[in-house]
Short mmCIF file of C-alpha atoms (C1' of nucleotides) in Angstrom, two decimals:
data_model
loop_
_atom_site.label_atom_id
_atom_site.label_comp_id
_atom_site.label_asym_id
_atom_site.label_seq_id
_atom_site.Cartn_x
_atom_site.Cartn_y
_atom_site.Cartn_z
CA MET A 264 -190.04 -116.45 -30.23
CA GLN A 265 -189.28 -120.05 -29.76
CA LYS A 266 -191.62 -122.84 -28.97
CA VAL A 267 -191.01 -124.74 -25.80
CA ALA A 268 -190.93 -128.40 -26.55
CA ALA A 269 -193.13 -130.41 -24.29
CA CYS A 270 -190.69 -133.10 -23.41
CA SER A 271 -187.50 -132.37 -25.21
CA HIS A 272 -185.30 -132.05 -22.20
CA LEU A 273 -185.52 -135.74 -21.80
CA LEU A 274 -183.01 -136.32 -24.45
CA PHE A 275 -183.64 -139.71 -25.84
CA ASP A 276 -187.04 -140.66 -24.74
CA GLN A 277 -189.22 -143.02 -26.66
CA LEU A 278 -192.65 -142.29 -27.97
CA LYS A 279 -194.88 -141.39 -25.10
CA LYS A 280 -197.14 -144.25 -24.11
CA ILE A 281 -200.71 -143.91 -22.93
CA LEU A 282 -202.70 -146.55 -21.11
CA TYR A 283 -206.37 -145.86 -21.74
CA ILE A 284 -209.22 -147.57 -19.93
CA GLU A 285 -212.68 -146.87 -21.34
CA ASP A 286 -215.64 -149.18 -21.79
CA GLU A 287 -217.60 -147.16 -24.30
CA PRO A 288 -216.26 -148.48 -27.64
CA TYR A 289 -217.29 -145.63 -29.92
CA LEU A 290 -215.69 -142.94 -27.79
CA ALA A 291 -212.65 -145.09 -27.16
CA ARG A 292 -212.13 -145.50 -30.86
CA ILE A 293 -212.11 -141.80 -31.56
CA VAL A 294 -209.84 -140.98 -28.68
CA LYS A 295 -207.38 -143.74 -29.47
CA ASP A 296 -207.16 -142.84 -33.15
CA THR A 297 -206.73 -139.16 -32.49
CA LEU A 298 -204.00 -139.70 -29.95
CA GLU A 299 -202.17 -142.08 -32.25
CA LEU A 300 -202.35 -139.54 -35.02
CA ARG A 301 -200.73 -137.11 -32.64
CA GLY A 302 -197.83 -139.43 -32.20
CA TYR A 303 -198.67 -141.27 -29.01
CA GLU A 304 -198.61 -144.99 -28.52
CA VAL A 305 -201.97 -145.98 -27.06
CA LEU A 306 -202.94 -149.20 -25.33
CA HIS A 307 -206.70 -149.31 -24.91
CA LYS A 308 -208.53 -151.67 -22.58
CA LYS A 309 -212.23 -151.99 -21.92
CA ASP A 310 -211.86 -152.57 -18.22
CA GLY A 311 -209.37 -152.61 -15.42
CA THR A 312 -208.73 -156.28 -15.02
CA LYS A 313 -205.02 -157.03 -15.05
CA ILE A 314 -204.27 -153.34 -14.79
CA MET A 315 -201.16 -153.87 -12.71
CA GLU A 316 -199.80 -156.25 -15.26
CA GLN A 317 -200.43 -153.73 -17.99
CA VAL A 318 -198.80 -150.93 -16.08
CA SER A 319 -195.67 -152.91 -15.50
CA ASN A 320 -195.44 -154.51 -18.92
CA PHE A 321 -196.55 -151.65 -21.12
CA ALA A 322 -194.88 -149.07 -18.87
CA PRO A 323 -197.13 -146.16 -19.80
CA ASP A 324 -196.04 -142.56 -19.35
CA ILE A 325 -199.58 -141.57 -18.43
CA CYS A 326 -202.95 -143.21 -17.75
CA LEU A 327 -206.40 -142.11 -18.85
CA LEU A 328 -209.14 -143.68 -16.79
CA ASP A 329 -212.85 -143.66 -17.21
CA VAL A 330 -214.55 -143.72 -13.81
CA MET A 331 -217.62 -145.82 -14.35
CA LEU A 332 -216.33 -149.16 -15.49
CA PRO A 333 -217.54 -152.72 -15.20
CA ASN A 334 -216.05 -154.62 -12.26
CA ILE A 335 -213.59 -152.19 -10.68
CA ASP A 336 -214.22 -148.46 -10.92
CA GLY A 337 -211.66 -145.89 -12.00
CA TYR A 338 -210.98 -144.57 -8.52
CA ALA A 339 -209.98 -147.99 -7.29
CA LEU A 340 -207.75 -148.44 -10.30
CA ALA A 341 -206.05 -145.15 -9.60
CA THR A 342 -205.41 -146.17 -6.03
CA HIS A 343 -203.74 -149.35 -7.17
CA ILE A 344 -201.65 -147.61 -9.77
CA ARG A 345 -200.63 -144.95 -7.29
CA ASN A 346 -199.54 -147.55 -4.79
CA MET A 347 -197.32 -149.12 -7.34
CA ASN A 348 -196.02 -145.95 -8.91
CA PRO A 349 -196.10 -142.68 -7.00
CA GLN A 350 -195.19 -140.56 -10.02
CA LEU A 351 -197.29 -141.80 -12.92
CA PRO A 352 -199.78 -139.16 -14.09
CA ILE A 353 -203.42 -140.22 -14.07
CA ILE A 354 -206.18 -138.27 -15.79
CA PHE A 355 -209.78 -139.17 -15.10
CA LEU A 356 -212.25 -138.86 -17.95
CA THR A 357 -215.76 -138.89 -16.66
CA SER A 358 -219.26 -137.55 -16.77
CA LYS A 359 -219.41 -137.57 -12.99
CA THR A 360 -219.11 -133.90 -12.28
CA GLN A 361 -220.20 -133.48 -8.71
CA PRO A 362 -217.67 -131.78 -6.44
CA ASN A 363 -217.57 -134.92 -4.40
CA ASP A 364 -216.59 -137.03 -7.40
CA ILE A 365 -213.80 -134.67 -8.20
CA VAL A 366 -212.49 -134.75 -4.67
CA LYS A 367 -212.61 -138.51 -4.81
CA GLY A 368 -210.73 -138.46 -8.09
CA PHE A 369 -207.84 -136.46 -6.76
CA SER A 370 -207.68 -138.18 -3.43
CA SER A 371 -207.57 -141.59 -5.03
CA GLY A 372 -204.39 -140.54 -6.78
CA GLY A 373 -205.51 -138.71 -9.89
CA THR A 374 -203.43 -135.82 -11.14
CA ASP A 375 -206.11 -134.29 -13.34
CA TYR A 376 -209.83 -134.66 -13.88
CA LEU A 377 -211.57 -133.95 -17.14
CA LYS A 378 -215.33 -133.83 -17.46
CA LYS A 379 -217.16 -135.47 -20.35
CA PRO A 380 -217.91 -134.36 -22.91
CA PHE A 381 -214.48 -132.96 -23.62
CA SER A 382 -212.77 -131.73 -26.75
CA MET A 383 -209.78 -133.62 -28.04
CA GLU A 384 -207.80 -130.39 -27.98
CA GLU A 385 -208.36 -130.06 -24.29
CA LEU A 386 -207.49 -133.67 -23.64
CA ILE A 387 -204.27 -133.43 -25.59
CA VAL A 388 -203.23 -130.22 -23.96
CA ARG A 389 -203.89 -131.68 -20.54
CA ILE A 390 -201.93 -134.81 -21.37
CA GLU A 391 -199.01 -132.72 -22.52
CA ASN A 392 -199.26 -130.61 -19.41
CA GLN A 393 -199.08 -133.63 -17.16
CA LEU A 394 -196.15 -135.06 -19.07
CA LYS A 395 -194.35 -131.75 -18.88
CA ILE A 396 -194.86 -131.44 -15.16
CA MET A 397 -193.83 -135.00 -14.49
CA SER A 398 -190.77 -135.01 -16.66
CA ARG A 399 -189.39 -131.89 -15.09
CA ASP A 400 -186.91 -133.70 -12.97
CA THR A 401 -186.88 -137.31 -13.95
CA PRO A 402 -183.29 -138.48 -13.72
CA ALA A 403 -181.50 -140.31 -16.50
CA LEU A 404 -184.32 -141.92 -18.38
CA GLN A 405 -182.02 -142.65 -21.24
CA SER A 406 -183.35 -145.54 -23.19
CA LEU A 407 -180.31 -145.95 -25.37
CA PRO A 408 -177.00 -147.52 -24.43
CA ASP A 409 -173.87 -145.41 -24.13
CA GLU A 410 -172.58 -146.65 -27.43
CA VAL A 411 -174.59 -147.56 -30.50
CA ARG A 412 -172.72 -149.49 -33.17
CA LEU A 413 -173.75 -148.76 -36.71
CA LYS A 414 -171.50 -150.81 -38.97
CA ASN A 415 -168.15 -149.12 -38.67
CA TYR A 416 -169.68 -145.98 -37.21
CA ARG A 417 -170.23 -145.39 -33.50
CA PHE A 418 -172.87 -143.11 -32.03
CA TYR A 419 -172.51 -141.91 -28.44
CA PRO A 420 -175.87 -140.41 -27.49
CA GLY A 421 -174.74 -139.22 -24.10
CA LYS A 422 -171.78 -137.41 -25.57
CA PHE A 423 -173.42 -136.08 -28.70
CA GLU A 424 -170.73 -137.66 -30.81
CA LEU A 425 -170.78 -139.66 -34.02
CA HIS A 426 -167.54 -141.44 -34.79
CA THR A 427 -166.95 -142.24 -38.42
CA PRO A 428 -163.96 -144.31 -39.48
CA SER A 429 -162.08 -141.16 -40.28
CA LYS A 430 -163.31 -138.47 -37.91
CA VAL A 431 -165.44 -137.50 -34.95
CA ILE A 432 -168.52 -135.42 -35.63
CA ARG A 433 -169.95 -133.33 -32.84
CA LEU A 434 -173.73 -133.48 -33.16
CA SER A 435 -176.08 -130.74 -32.12
CA ASN A 436 -178.90 -131.35 -29.71
CA ARG A 437 -181.51 -131.79 -32.40
CA GLU A 438 -179.33 -133.97 -34.60
CA SER A 439 -178.62 -136.17 -31.66
CA GLN A 440 -182.24 -136.46 -30.61
CA ILE A 441 -183.33 -137.46 -34.07
CA LEU A 442 -180.52 -139.91 -34.61
CA ALA A 443 -181.28 -141.42 -31.23
CA GLN A 444 -184.86 -141.97 -32.29
CA LEU A 445 -183.76 -143.59 -35.51
CA CYS A 446 -181.37 -145.84 -33.62
CA ALA A 447 -184.06 -146.81 -31.17
CA HIS A 448 -185.98 -148.18 -34.14
CA THR A 449 -183.16 -149.52 -36.27
CA ASN A 450 -184.48 -151.46 -39.24
CA ASN A 451 -187.96 -150.39 -38.34
CA ALA A 452 -190.30 -147.61 -39.25
CA VAL A 453 -190.28 -144.38 -37.29
CA ASP A 454 -193.46 -142.40 -37.58
CA ARG A 455 -192.92 -138.90 -38.84
CA ARG A 456 -195.51 -137.26 -36.63
CA ALA A 457 -194.15 -139.07 -33.66
CA LEU A 458 -190.70 -137.77 -34.43
CA LEU A 459 -191.95 -134.22 -34.71
CA GLN A 460 -193.92 -134.60 -31.53
CA LEU A 461 -190.94 -135.95 -29.72
CA VAL A 462 -188.36 -133.45 -30.83
CA TRP A 463 -190.36 -130.28 -31.20
CA GLY A 464 -193.32 -130.92 -28.95
CA ASP A 465 -195.64 -130.33 -31.85
CA ASP A 466 -197.84 -127.43 -30.65
CA SER A 467 -199.64 -126.73 -33.93
CA PHE A 468 -196.40 -127.29 -35.75
CA PHE A 469 -197.47 -128.89 -38.96
CA ASN A 470 -196.15 -126.83 -41.81
CA SER A 471 -192.49 -126.71 -41.13
CA ARG A 472 -189.94 -128.47 -43.25
CA ASN A 473 -187.68 -128.49 -40.27
CA LEU A 474 -187.35 -132.20 -39.78
CA ASP A 475 -186.39 -132.64 -43.43
CA VAL A 476 -183.50 -130.30 -42.94
CA TYR A 477 -182.14 -132.39 -40.12
CA ILE A 478 -182.67 -135.63 -41.95
CA ARG A 479 -180.62 -134.12 -44.73
CA LYS A 480 -177.81 -133.37 -42.33
CA LEU A 481 -177.81 -136.86 -40.90
CA ARG A 482 -177.81 -138.33 -44.38
CA GLY A 483 -174.83 -136.13 -45.08
CA TYR A 484 -172.96 -137.59 -42.14
CA PHE A 485 -173.64 -141.12 -43.34
CA GLU A 486 -172.65 -140.37 -46.90
CA GLY A 487 -170.35 -143.06 -48.14
CA ALA A 488 -171.25 -145.37 -45.30
CA GLU A 489 -171.97 -148.71 -46.91
CA GLY A 490 -175.09 -150.31 -45.51
CA ILE A 491 -176.38 -147.34 -43.56
CA GLU A 492 -179.32 -145.50 -44.99
CA ILE A 493 -182.27 -143.39 -43.97
CA ILE A 494 -185.12 -144.36 -46.25
CA THR A 495 -188.18 -142.19 -46.70
CA LEU A 496 -191.58 -143.79 -46.23
CA LYS A 497 -193.73 -141.20 -47.83
CA GLY A 498 -196.72 -140.22 -45.78
CA LYS A 499 -195.40 -142.39 -43.01
CA GLY A 500 -191.96 -141.57 -41.75
CA TYR A 501 -188.48 -142.98 -42.03
CA HIS A 502 -186.82 -146.34 -42.01
CA PHE A 503 -183.30 -146.47 -40.64
CA VAL A 504 -181.59 -149.32 -42.44
CA VAL A 505 -178.38 -150.75 -41.02
CA SER A 506 -177.48 -153.95 -42.77
CA MET B 151 -206.45 -120.02 14.31
CA GLN B 152 -209.30 -122.52 14.48
CA LYS B 153 -209.51 -125.49 12.19
CA VAL B 154 -205.88 -125.61 11.34
CA ALA B 155 -205.33 -129.16 12.45
CA ALA B 156 -207.87 -130.40 9.96
CA CYS B 157 -205.96 -129.06 7.02
CA SER B 158 -203.47 -131.59 5.85
CA HIS B 159 -201.41 -129.11 3.91
CA LEU B 160 -200.57 -127.27 7.11
CA LEU B 161 -199.15 -130.09 9.04
CA PHE B 162 -195.52 -129.83 8.23
CA ASP B 163 -195.19 -126.57 6.40
CA GLN B 164 -195.74 -122.91 6.67
CA LEU B 165 -199.03 -121.47 5.64
CA LYS B 166 -199.30 -121.86 1.90
CA LYS B 167 -199.55 -118.54 0.11
CA ILE B 168 -201.87 -117.86 -2.79
CA LEU B 169 -201.65 -114.90 -5.13
CA TYR B 170 -205.10 -114.34 -6.55
CA ILE B 171 -205.88 -111.97 -9.42
CA GLU B 172 -209.59 -111.38 -10.07
CA ASP B 173 -211.43 -108.22 -11.00
CA GLU B 174 -214.94 -109.27 -10.06
CA PRO B 175 -215.24 -108.13 -6.43
CA TYR B 176 -218.06 -110.39 -5.20
CA LEU B 177 -216.57 -113.55 -6.51
CA ALA B 178 -213.15 -112.53 -5.28
CA ARG B 179 -214.53 -111.96 -1.83
CA ILE B 180 -216.09 -115.37 -1.59
CA VAL B 181 -213.07 -117.17 -2.92
CA LYS B 182 -210.65 -115.29 -0.72
CA ASP B 183 -212.67 -115.85 2.45
CA THR B 184 -213.17 -119.51 1.75
CA LEU B 185 -209.52 -120.12 1.06
CA GLU B 186 -208.52 -118.24 4.19
CA LEU B 187 -210.93 -120.32 6.21
CA ARG B 188 -209.21 -123.33 4.81
CA GLY B 189 -205.92 -122.08 6.14
CA TYR B 190 -204.34 -120.41 3.18
CA GLU B 191 -202.80 -116.97 3.14
CA VAL B 192 -204.35 -115.10 0.24
CA LEU B 193 -203.17 -111.93 -1.43
CA HIS B 194 -205.93 -110.68 -3.71
CA LYS B 195 -205.40 -108.07 -6.43
CA LYS B 196 -207.88 -106.65 -8.87
CA ASP B 197 -205.48 -106.57 -11.79
CA GLY B 198 -202.06 -107.61 -12.87
CA THR B 199 -200.14 -104.39 -12.51
CA LYS B 200 -196.97 -104.87 -10.55
CA ILE B 201 -197.42 -108.61 -10.74
CA MET B 202 -193.70 -109.28 -10.84
CA GLU B 203 -193.17 -107.28 -7.73
CA GLN B 204 -195.90 -109.19 -5.96
CA VAL B 205 -194.53 -112.51 -7.02
CA SER B 206 -191.10 -111.70 -5.72
CA ASN B 207 -192.17 -109.94 -2.54
CA PHE B 208 -195.10 -112.08 -1.50
CA ALA B 209 -193.44 -115.27 -2.80
CA PRO B 210 -196.66 -117.21 -3.39
CA ASP B 211 -196.74 -120.98 -3.55
CA ILE B 212 -199.39 -120.84 -6.24
CA CYS B 213 -201.17 -118.28 -8.43
CA LEU B 214 -204.83 -118.13 -9.38
CA LEU B 215 -205.45 -115.95 -12.41
CA ASP B 216 -208.62 -114.75 -13.96
CA VAL B 217 -208.21 -114.45 -17.72
CA MET B 218 -210.27 -111.43 -18.63
CA LEU B 219 -208.73 -108.60 -16.69
CA PRO B 220 -208.39 -104.88 -17.23
CA ASN B 221 -205.07 -103.87 -18.81
CA ILE B 222 -203.09 -107.10 -19.10
CA ASP B 223 -204.92 -110.38 -19.57
CA GLY B 224 -204.26 -113.51 -17.56
CA TYR B 225 -202.35 -115.30 -20.31
CA ALA B 226 -199.81 -112.51 -20.52
CA LEU B 227 -199.46 -112.52 -16.76
CA ALA B 228 -198.80 -116.24 -16.78
CA THR B 229 -196.12 -115.82 -19.40
CA HIS B 230 -194.37 -113.25 -17.27
CA ILE B 231 -194.60 -115.32 -14.16
CA ARG B 232 -193.38 -118.39 -15.99
CA ASN B 233 -190.38 -116.51 -17.32
CA MET B 234 -189.46 -115.52 -13.86
CA ASN B 235 -190.21 -118.79 -12.16
CA PRO B 236 -190.32 -122.02 -14.11
CA GLN B 237 -191.88 -123.99 -11.25
CA LEU B 238 -194.63 -121.90 -9.74
CA PRO B 239 -198.08 -123.46 -10.28
CA ILE B 240 -200.61 -121.30 -12.08
CA ILE B 241 -204.31 -122.10 -12.20
CA PHE B 242 -206.54 -120.17 -14.57
CA LEU B 243 -210.07 -119.40 -13.44
CA THR B 244 -212.19 -118.36 -16.35
CA SER B 245 -215.46 -118.48 -18.17
CA LYS B 246 -213.63 -118.77 -21.47
CA THR B 247 -214.19 -122.39 -22.25
CA GLN B 248 -213.34 -122.77 -25.91
CA PRO B 249 -210.71 -125.41 -26.68
CA ASN B 250 -208.56 -122.68 -28.07
CA ASP B 251 -208.67 -120.70 -24.84
CA ILE B 252 -207.60 -123.75 -22.92
CA VAL B 253 -204.71 -124.42 -25.26
CA LYS B 254 -203.68 -120.83 -24.84
CA GLY B 255 -203.87 -121.18 -21.10
CA PHE B 256 -201.54 -124.12 -20.95
CA SER B 257 -199.13 -122.86 -23.52
CA SER B 258 -198.78 -119.53 -21.79
CA GLY B 259 -197.48 -121.38 -18.76
CA GLY B 260 -200.58 -122.44 -16.86
CA THR B 261 -200.53 -125.73 -14.99
CA ASP B 262 -204.28 -126.11 -14.62
CA TYR B 263 -207.40 -124.52 -16.06
CA LEU B 264 -210.70 -124.33 -14.22
CA LYS B 265 -213.89 -123.20 -15.90
CA LYS B 266 -216.29 -120.82 -14.23
CA PRO B 267 -218.56 -121.37 -12.54
CA PHE B 268 -216.66 -123.74 -10.31
CA SER B 269 -217.32 -125.16 -6.89
CA MET B 270 -215.02 -124.20 -4.07
CA GLU B 271 -214.43 -127.88 -3.38
CA GLU B 272 -213.11 -128.36 -6.85
CA LEU B 273 -210.91 -125.29 -6.64
CA ILE B 274 -209.43 -126.37 -3.34
CA VAL B 275 -208.80 -129.88 -4.48
CA ARG B 276 -207.09 -128.60 -7.60
CA ILE B 277 -204.96 -126.22 -5.59
CA GLU B 278 -203.90 -129.01 -3.28
CA ASN B 279 -203.19 -131.21 -6.25
CA GLN B 280 -200.88 -128.62 -7.78
CA LEU B 281 -199.09 -128.07 -4.50
CA LYS B 282 -198.65 -131.79 -4.06
CA ILE B 283 -197.21 -132.23 -7.52
CA MET B 284 -194.84 -129.31 -7.08
CA SER B 285 -193.55 -130.34 -3.72
CA ARG B 286 -192.47 -133.66 -5.11
CA ASP B 287 -189.44 -132.38 -6.94
CA THR B 288 -187.61 -129.55 -5.32
CA PRO B 289 -184.29 -128.70 -6.91
CA ALA B 290 -181.56 -130.69 -5.28
CA LEU B 291 -179.01 -128.12 -4.24
CA GLN B 292 -178.62 -128.92 -0.60
CA SER B 293 -178.62 -132.63 -1.06
CA LEU B 294 -175.21 -132.73 -2.68
CA PRO B 295 -172.60 -134.79 -0.88
CA ASP B 296 -169.47 -133.24 0.62
CA GLU B 297 -167.34 -134.59 -2.15
CA VAL B 298 -168.31 -135.05 -5.79
CA ARG B 299 -166.00 -137.18 -7.89
CA LEU B 300 -165.70 -136.15 -11.49
CA LYS B 301 -163.20 -138.49 -13.11
CA ASN B 302 -159.90 -137.46 -11.62
CA TYR B 303 -161.28 -134.15 -10.40
CA ARG B 304 -162.93 -133.59 -7.04
CA PHE B 305 -165.49 -130.94 -6.27
CA TYR B 306 -166.18 -129.92 -2.64
CA PRO B 307 -169.39 -127.88 -2.76
CA GLY B 308 -169.25 -126.98 0.90
CA LYS B 309 -165.70 -125.74 0.66
CA PHE B 310 -165.95 -124.04 -2.72
CA GLU B 311 -163.01 -126.03 -3.95
CA LEU B 312 -162.32 -127.85 -7.17
CA HIS B 313 -159.33 -130.17 -7.04
CA THR B 314 -157.74 -130.93 -10.37
CA PRO B 315 -154.96 -133.51 -10.63
CA SER B 316 -152.42 -130.72 -10.52
CA LYS B 317 -153.88 -127.95 -8.41
CA VAL B 318 -156.67 -126.69 -6.20
CA ILE B 319 -158.98 -124.04 -7.60
CA ARG B 320 -160.90 -121.90 -5.19
CA LEU B 321 -164.36 -121.32 -6.66
CA SER B 322 -166.45 -118.24 -6.15
CA ASN B 323 -169.93 -118.43 -4.82
CA ARG B 324 -171.62 -118.31 -8.20
CA GLU B 325 -169.21 -120.71 -9.82
CA SER B 326 -169.87 -123.15 -7.06
CA GLN B 327 -173.63 -122.86 -7.21
CA ILE B 328 -173.67 -123.46 -10.93
CA LEU B 329 -171.27 -126.36 -10.79
CA ALA B 330 -173.35 -127.85 -8.00
CA GLN B 331 -176.41 -127.70 -10.18
CA LEU B 332 -174.60 -129.32 -13.03
CA CYS B 333 -173.35 -132.05 -10.73
CA ALA B 334 -176.82 -132.64 -9.38
CA HIS B 335 -177.83 -133.48 -12.94
CA THR B 336 -174.70 -135.21 -14.18
CA ASN B 337 -175.22 -136.72 -17.61
CA ASN B 338 -178.57 -135.05 -17.81
CA ALA B 339 -180.03 -131.85 -19.05
CA VAL B 340 -180.17 -128.82 -16.79
CA ASP B 341 -182.74 -126.27 -17.77
CA ARG B 342 -181.23 -122.89 -18.46
CA ARG B 343 -184.06 -120.94 -16.95
CA ALA B 344 -184.10 -123.08 -13.86
CA LEU B 345 -180.41 -122.40 -13.46
CA LEU B 346 -180.89 -118.66 -13.79
CA GLN B 347 -183.78 -118.78 -11.40
CA LEU B 348 -181.80 -120.74 -8.90
CA VAL B 349 -178.62 -118.74 -8.95
CA TRP B 350 -179.86 -115.22 -9.50
CA GLY B 351 -183.38 -115.41 -8.16
CA ASP B 352 -185.14 -113.77 -11.02
CA ASP B 353 -185.67 -110.04 -10.80
CA SER B 354 -186.35 -108.91 -14.36
CA PHE B 355 -183.29 -110.76 -15.50
CA PHE B 356 -183.93 -111.60 -19.09
CA ASN B 357 -181.27 -110.19 -21.32
CA SER B 358 -178.06 -110.78 -19.50
CA ARG B 359 -175.34 -113.00 -20.80
CA ASN B 360 -174.22 -113.53 -17.26
CA LEU B 361 -174.67 -117.25 -17.01
CA ASP B 362 -172.65 -117.70 -20.18
CA VAL B 363 -169.74 -115.95 -18.59
CA TYR B 364 -169.75 -118.40 -15.72
CA ILE B 365 -170.16 -121.39 -17.96
CA ARG B 366 -167.09 -120.14 -19.77
CA LYS B 367 -165.14 -120.05 -16.53
CA LEU B 368 -166.17 -123.55 -15.56
CA ARG B 369 -165.29 -124.82 -19.01
CA GLY B 370 -161.93 -123.20 -18.52
CA TYR B 371 -161.38 -125.12 -15.31
CA PHE B 372 -162.21 -128.40 -17.01
CA GLU B 373 -160.02 -127.71 -20.00
CA GLY B 374 -157.93 -130.73 -20.73
CA ALA B 375 -160.06 -132.96 -18.55
CA GLU B 376 -160.78 -136.00 -20.68
CA GLY B 377 -164.39 -137.06 -20.48
CA ILE B 378 -165.70 -133.99 -18.70
CA GLU B 379 -167.64 -131.54 -20.77
CA ILE B 380 -170.40 -128.99 -20.54
CA ILE B 381 -172.47 -129.29 -23.69
CA THR B 382 -174.85 -126.59 -24.82
CA LEU B 383 -178.42 -127.56 -25.59
CA LYS B 384 -179.45 -124.52 -27.48
CA GLY B 385 -182.81 -123.18 -26.38
CA LYS B 386 -182.85 -125.60 -23.49
CA GLY B 387 -179.87 -125.51 -21.21
CA TYR B 388 -176.75 -127.54 -20.57
CA HIS B 389 -175.76 -131.14 -20.40
CA PHE B 390 -172.93 -132.01 -18.05
CA VAL B 391 -171.16 -135.00 -19.50
CA VAL B 392 -168.91 -137.07 -17.27
CA SER B 393 -167.97 -140.32 -18.93
"C1'" DA C 209 -199.88 -140.04 -67.86
"C1'" DG C 210 -200.36 -135.94 -65.05
"C1'" DG C 211 -201.72 -133.46 -60.85
"C1'" DC C 212 -200.74 -132.96 -56.21
"C1'" DA C 213 -199.19 -133.43 -51.84
"C1'" DA C 214 -195.19 -134.88 -49.40
"C1'" DT C 215 -190.41 -134.57 -49.02
"C1'" DG C 216 -185.54 -132.98 -50.68
"C1'" DT C 217 -182.19 -129.37 -51.13
"C1'" DT C 218 -180.09 -125.08 -50.44
"C1'" DA C 219 -179.23 -120.70 -48.76
"C1'" DA C 220 -180.29 -116.95 -46.03
"C1'" DA C 221 -182.24 -115.07 -41.68
"C1'" DT C 222 -182.66 -115.26 -36.82
"C1'" DA C 223 -181.96 -116.10 -32.25
"C1'" DA C 224 -179.16 -118.36 -28.76
"C1'" DG C 225 -175.18 -118.54 -26.90
"C1'" DG C 226 -169.64 -117.78 -26.70
"C1'" DT C 227 -165.78 -114.84 -25.77
"C1'" DT C 228 -163.38 -111.03 -24.07
"C1'" DA C 229 -162.37 -107.18 -21.68
"C1'" DA C 230 -163.62 -103.50 -19.17
"C1'" DA C 231 -166.69 -101.50 -15.56
"C1'" DC C 232 -168.58 -101.93 -11.18
"C1'" DA C 233 -169.00 -103.34 -6.26
"C1'" DT C 234 -167.42 -104.60 -1.99
"C1'" DA C 235 -164.55 -105.84 1.71
"C1'" DG C 236 -160.22 -105.64 3.63
"C1'" DT C 237 -156.27 -102.91 4.63
"C1'" DA C 238 -152.44 -99.56 4.33
"C1'" DT D 186 -159.34 -91.86 3.09
"C1'" DA D 187 -157.50 -94.06 -0.80
"C1'" DC D 188 -155.69 -98.56 -2.46
"C1'" DT D 189 -156.06 -103.40 -3.52
"C1'" DA D 190 -157.93 -107.64 -4.41
"C1'" DT D 191 -161.57 -110.26 -5.70
"C1'" DG D 192 -166.06 -111.43 -7.37
"C1'" DT D 193 -169.69 -109.98 -10.28
"C1'" DT D 194 -172.05 -107.52 -13.95
"C1'" DT D 195 -172.27 -105.09 -18.30
"C1'" DA D 196 -171.18 -104.44 -22.92
"C1'" DA D 197 -169.47 -105.10 -27.56
"C1'" DC D 198 -168.59 -108.09 -30.90
"C1'" DC D 199 -168.25 -113.08 -32.75
"C1'" DT D 200 -169.90 -117.95 -33.82
"C1'" DT D 201 -173.12 -121.43 -34.56
"C1'" DA D 202 -177.67 -124.09 -34.11
"C1'" DT D 203 -181.99 -123.67 -35.52
"C1'" DT D 204 -185.66 -121.83 -38.18
"C1'" DT D 205 -187.62 -119.96 -42.29
"C1'" DA D 206 -188.17 -119.57 -47.03
"C1'" DA D 207 -187.93 -120.53 -51.89
"C1'" DC D 208 -187.58 -123.69 -55.26
"C1'" DA D 209 -186.77 -128.71 -56.93
"C1'" DT D 210 -187.96 -133.41 -56.86
"C1'" DT D 211 -190.37 -137.65 -55.90
"C1'" DG D 212 -193.85 -140.90 -55.89
"C1'" DC D 213 -198.68 -141.94 -54.98
"C1'" DC D 214 -203.56 -141.70 -56.83
"C1'" DT D 215 -207.08 -141.17 -60.01
#
DNA sequence: AGGCAATGTTAAATAAGGTTAAACATAGTA
DNA sequence: TACTATGTTTAACCTTATTTAACATTGCCT
C-alpha cells in the first residue's frame, strides 16, 4: 500500500507556511518548535495587530488563531482574513468550548476549531487535513520559473526535463520535485525534514532511506558538472551549491 | 416543510443528503430527527454493510460515521468511500479520543473528527462547514470553452473533435471527457482517482487498466506534436504539458 | 580515538502504469 | 435476423518509478 502524500500534487510548492497568533508564550513556544521540527515555517505573533500586513507579506498557507487575545479577538481576525482571502484555511485554538463559541468560530470564517488542551498530533493532523482540502484544486501555484539555469545545465520543472550539455534527461516526478526544492534554495540550506514532508507528506515516515536514494540519482545526473554540487549537511539537510 | 427558509444551505440547492452510520439507536434517533428538522435528508443505517451501494444509490453530500461499529469499523468504511469518491466529506463521530485514533481517522480519509459527546450545534456547524468547503471547488468539466487551443492543435469539447495541423480526429465520448479534464488542468497535475471517478463514476472499479488504454490513445493523437505531452505522475495522476 | 547515529551506495522487490490485441456491446443497416 | 462498424472493456504480458533492504561510509560527540 502506498502512502498518500499530503500535498504532493502541487508539484513545486515551497515549505508550507503557518501564521500563528497566540499570546501565551509558553504554549506558543512548544507549538512553534514542534511545527518547525515537522518541517513547517512558522511565524508567531503575540497579538493580531498588523495581521493584514502579515498575511500579505508572509503569505501563509494556513493560520492558527487563539481566540482570547489582547486588543482584537480571534474571531475578528478571522473575519478580516476571510475578507481578504476567501480560501485561506483558519484553525481556531481555544479553550472556549461552548457550542455558541464554536458556531461563532465557523461563522467568522474559521475552517476548523480545536479545543484546548489539544495534543500536537491532533493539531498536526488537522493542519495537514486543511492543507489537503484546500490544495485540492489550486491552479498553477508553481513557484519556480519555466527554466532554471544551472551553469551549463537547464532544468525545466514544468516539463520534467534536465538538459545537460550533451543530452536531455527525463526526470521522474520525485526527482523533479526534489530538484525543484533544491533549486528554490540554491546556495542555501534545505532542511531534510522539510524535504521529506514536502515530497512524501511525512505521515510517520521517519525510517526510510528513500530521500537518500533520490539524492544519489540527482548527484549522478550532475556528475562531471563543474560547479554544481549537492552537499550534505549532516543532521540538517542539503546545500545545493551552484557557483 | 416548515422552517426551510431559515436554513441557509437550502436557499439555492436541493436538500442536502446525509448518510449516517451509527449503531446506538437512541443517539441515532436524536441526531437524525434534529438534522431532519434542520432541513437535511438523512439516511440512517446501523452498520456499514452495503455501504458502497448506499453511497452510489443515495448519493449523499456528506457522511457521518461512528467508529466502533459491528462488523466493519468506521475507518475501514471511510477508506472504501474515499476510494470510490475522492471528494465526499466524511465526519467521524466517536468517543475514541486518543491522538492515535484521530490520526487514524484523518488518514483513512476523514475530513473532520468530532468527539462524543458533542452538541448538535457543533455537529451542524461542522457539517455546514464541510459542505461549504466542498462546494467551493467543483470539477470544471462544463466550464470549458468551445475551443481549446493546444499549440497548433485545436480541441472542440462540444463537438468531440480534435483538429491537428493535418487532419480532424473524431473523438469518442470517453476520449473527449478525459482530454477535457486534462485541458481543464493544463500544465498542472490531474489526480488519477478523480479522473476515474469523473469518467466512470466509480462502481467497484479498482483494478482496471482502462484509463491507461485511453491515455495511450490520446498520446497517440498527440504523437509528433512538439510541446504537447501527457506525463505520468506515478501514484498520483497525470500532468498535461503544453509549452 | 572510537562509538554511534546519520547518510551513501547498490541491488532487488514491488507496485503502478504502458502496450497490445482480442472480446464484448450496441446501434445501425442490409 | 445476421452483419458491420464503432466504442468500450478485459486480459495478458511488458516496462519503469518507487520502495525496501542490506551493507558501507562518514563525520560528529564524548
